[in-house]
mmCIF file of C-alpha atoms in Angstrom:
data_model
loop_
_atom_site.group_PDB
_atom_site.id
_atom_site.type_symbol
_atom_site.label_atom_id
_atom_site.label_comp_id
_atom_site.label_asym_id
_atom_site.label_seq_id
_atom_site.Cartn_x
_atom_site.Cartn_y
_atom_site.Cartn_z
ATOM 1 C CA MET J 1 92.301 122.738 89.117
ATOM 2 C CA LEU J 2 89.480 121.596 91.225
ATOM 3 C CA ALA J 3 90.721 123.308 94.359
ATOM 4 C CA GLY J 4 89.689 126.811 93.099
ATOM 5 C CA ILE J 5 86.151 125.893 92.121
ATOM 6 C CA ARG J 6 83.458 126.808 94.522
ATOM 7 C CA THR J 7 80.635 124.598 93.202
ATOM 8 C CA VAL J 8 80.844 120.821 93.343
ATOM 9 C CA PRO J 9 81.216 119.208 89.804
ATOM 10 C CA GLU J 10 78.471 116.603 89.159
ATOM 11 C CA PRO J 11 79.732 113.139 88.428
ATOM 12 C CA ARG J 12 79.317 112.171 84.815
ATOM 13 C CA LEU J 13 80.731 109.847 82.120
ATOM 14 C CA ALA J 14 83.235 111.236 79.611
ATOM 15 C CA ALA J 15 81.445 111.777 76.334
ATOM 16 C CA ASP J 16 84.439 111.031 74.418
ATOM 17 C CA GLY J 17 85.656 107.961 76.300
ATOM 18 C CA PRO J 18 84.789 104.363 75.940
ATOM 19 C CA ARG J 19 81.569 103.149 77.414
ATOM 20 C CA PRO J 20 81.880 101.116 80.449
ATOM 21 C CA ARG J 21 79.999 97.839 80.607
ATOM 22 C CA THR J 22 78.829 98.141 84.317
ATOM 23 C CA LEU J 23 78.688 101.787 85.038
ATOM 24 C CA THR J 24 75.778 103.761 83.780
ATOM 25 C CA ALA J 25 74.787 107.278 84.259
ATOM 26 C CA ALA J 26 71.894 106.110 86.426
ATOM 27 C CA SER J 27 74.103 104.069 88.657
ATOM 28 C CA LEU J 28 76.660 106.949 88.878
ATOM 29 C CA ALA J 29 73.852 109.302 90.078
ATOM 30 C CA ALA J 30 72.700 106.687 92.529
ATOM 31 C CA GLY J 31 76.150 106.431 94.003
ATOM 32 C CA ALA J 32 76.469 110.130 94.216
ATOM 33 C CA GLN J 33 73.106 110.415 96.102
ATOM 34 C CA ALA J 34 74.120 107.611 98.439
ATOM 35 C CA ALA J 35 77.431 109.367 99.261
ATOM 36 C CA ALA J 36 75.535 112.684 99.873
ATOM 37 C CA ARG J 37 73.180 110.995 102.359
ATOM 38 C CA ALA J 38 76.104 109.296 104.193
ATOM 39 C CA ARG J 39 78.033 112.643 104.795
ATOM 40 C CA VAL J 40 77.877 114.247 108.225
ATOM 41 C CA PRO J 41 76.106 117.558 107.960
ATOM 42 C CA ASP J 42 78.084 120.846 108.452
ATOM 43 C CA LEU J 43 81.397 118.889 108.517
ATOM 44 C CA PRO J 44 83.953 120.224 105.994
ATOM 45 C CA PRO J 45 85.427 117.655 103.547
ATOM 46 C CA SER J 46 88.451 115.889 104.732
ATOM 47 C CA THR J 47 91.793 115.936 102.743
ATOM 48 C CA LEU J 48 92.793 112.563 104.265
ATOM 49 C CA THR J 49 92.830 109.535 101.975
ATOM 50 C CA HIS J 50 91.127 107.404 104.587
ATOM 51 C CA PRO J 51 89.336 109.875 107.100
ATOM 52 C CA ARG J 52 88.440 108.751 110.532
ATOM 53 C CA TYR J 53 85.646 110.932 112.048
#
């Protein structure tokens, strides 16, 4: 259960799953960095599906 984990898991592709045609490890990492830059500092994560800050 992820709710009990104190560290944020890194996004990654499943090693045993099929290889996606358009999603690569590099594009996944770039998306994670873009999401991190867009977050409001010192604001707790929202539990809403569509948060409105």
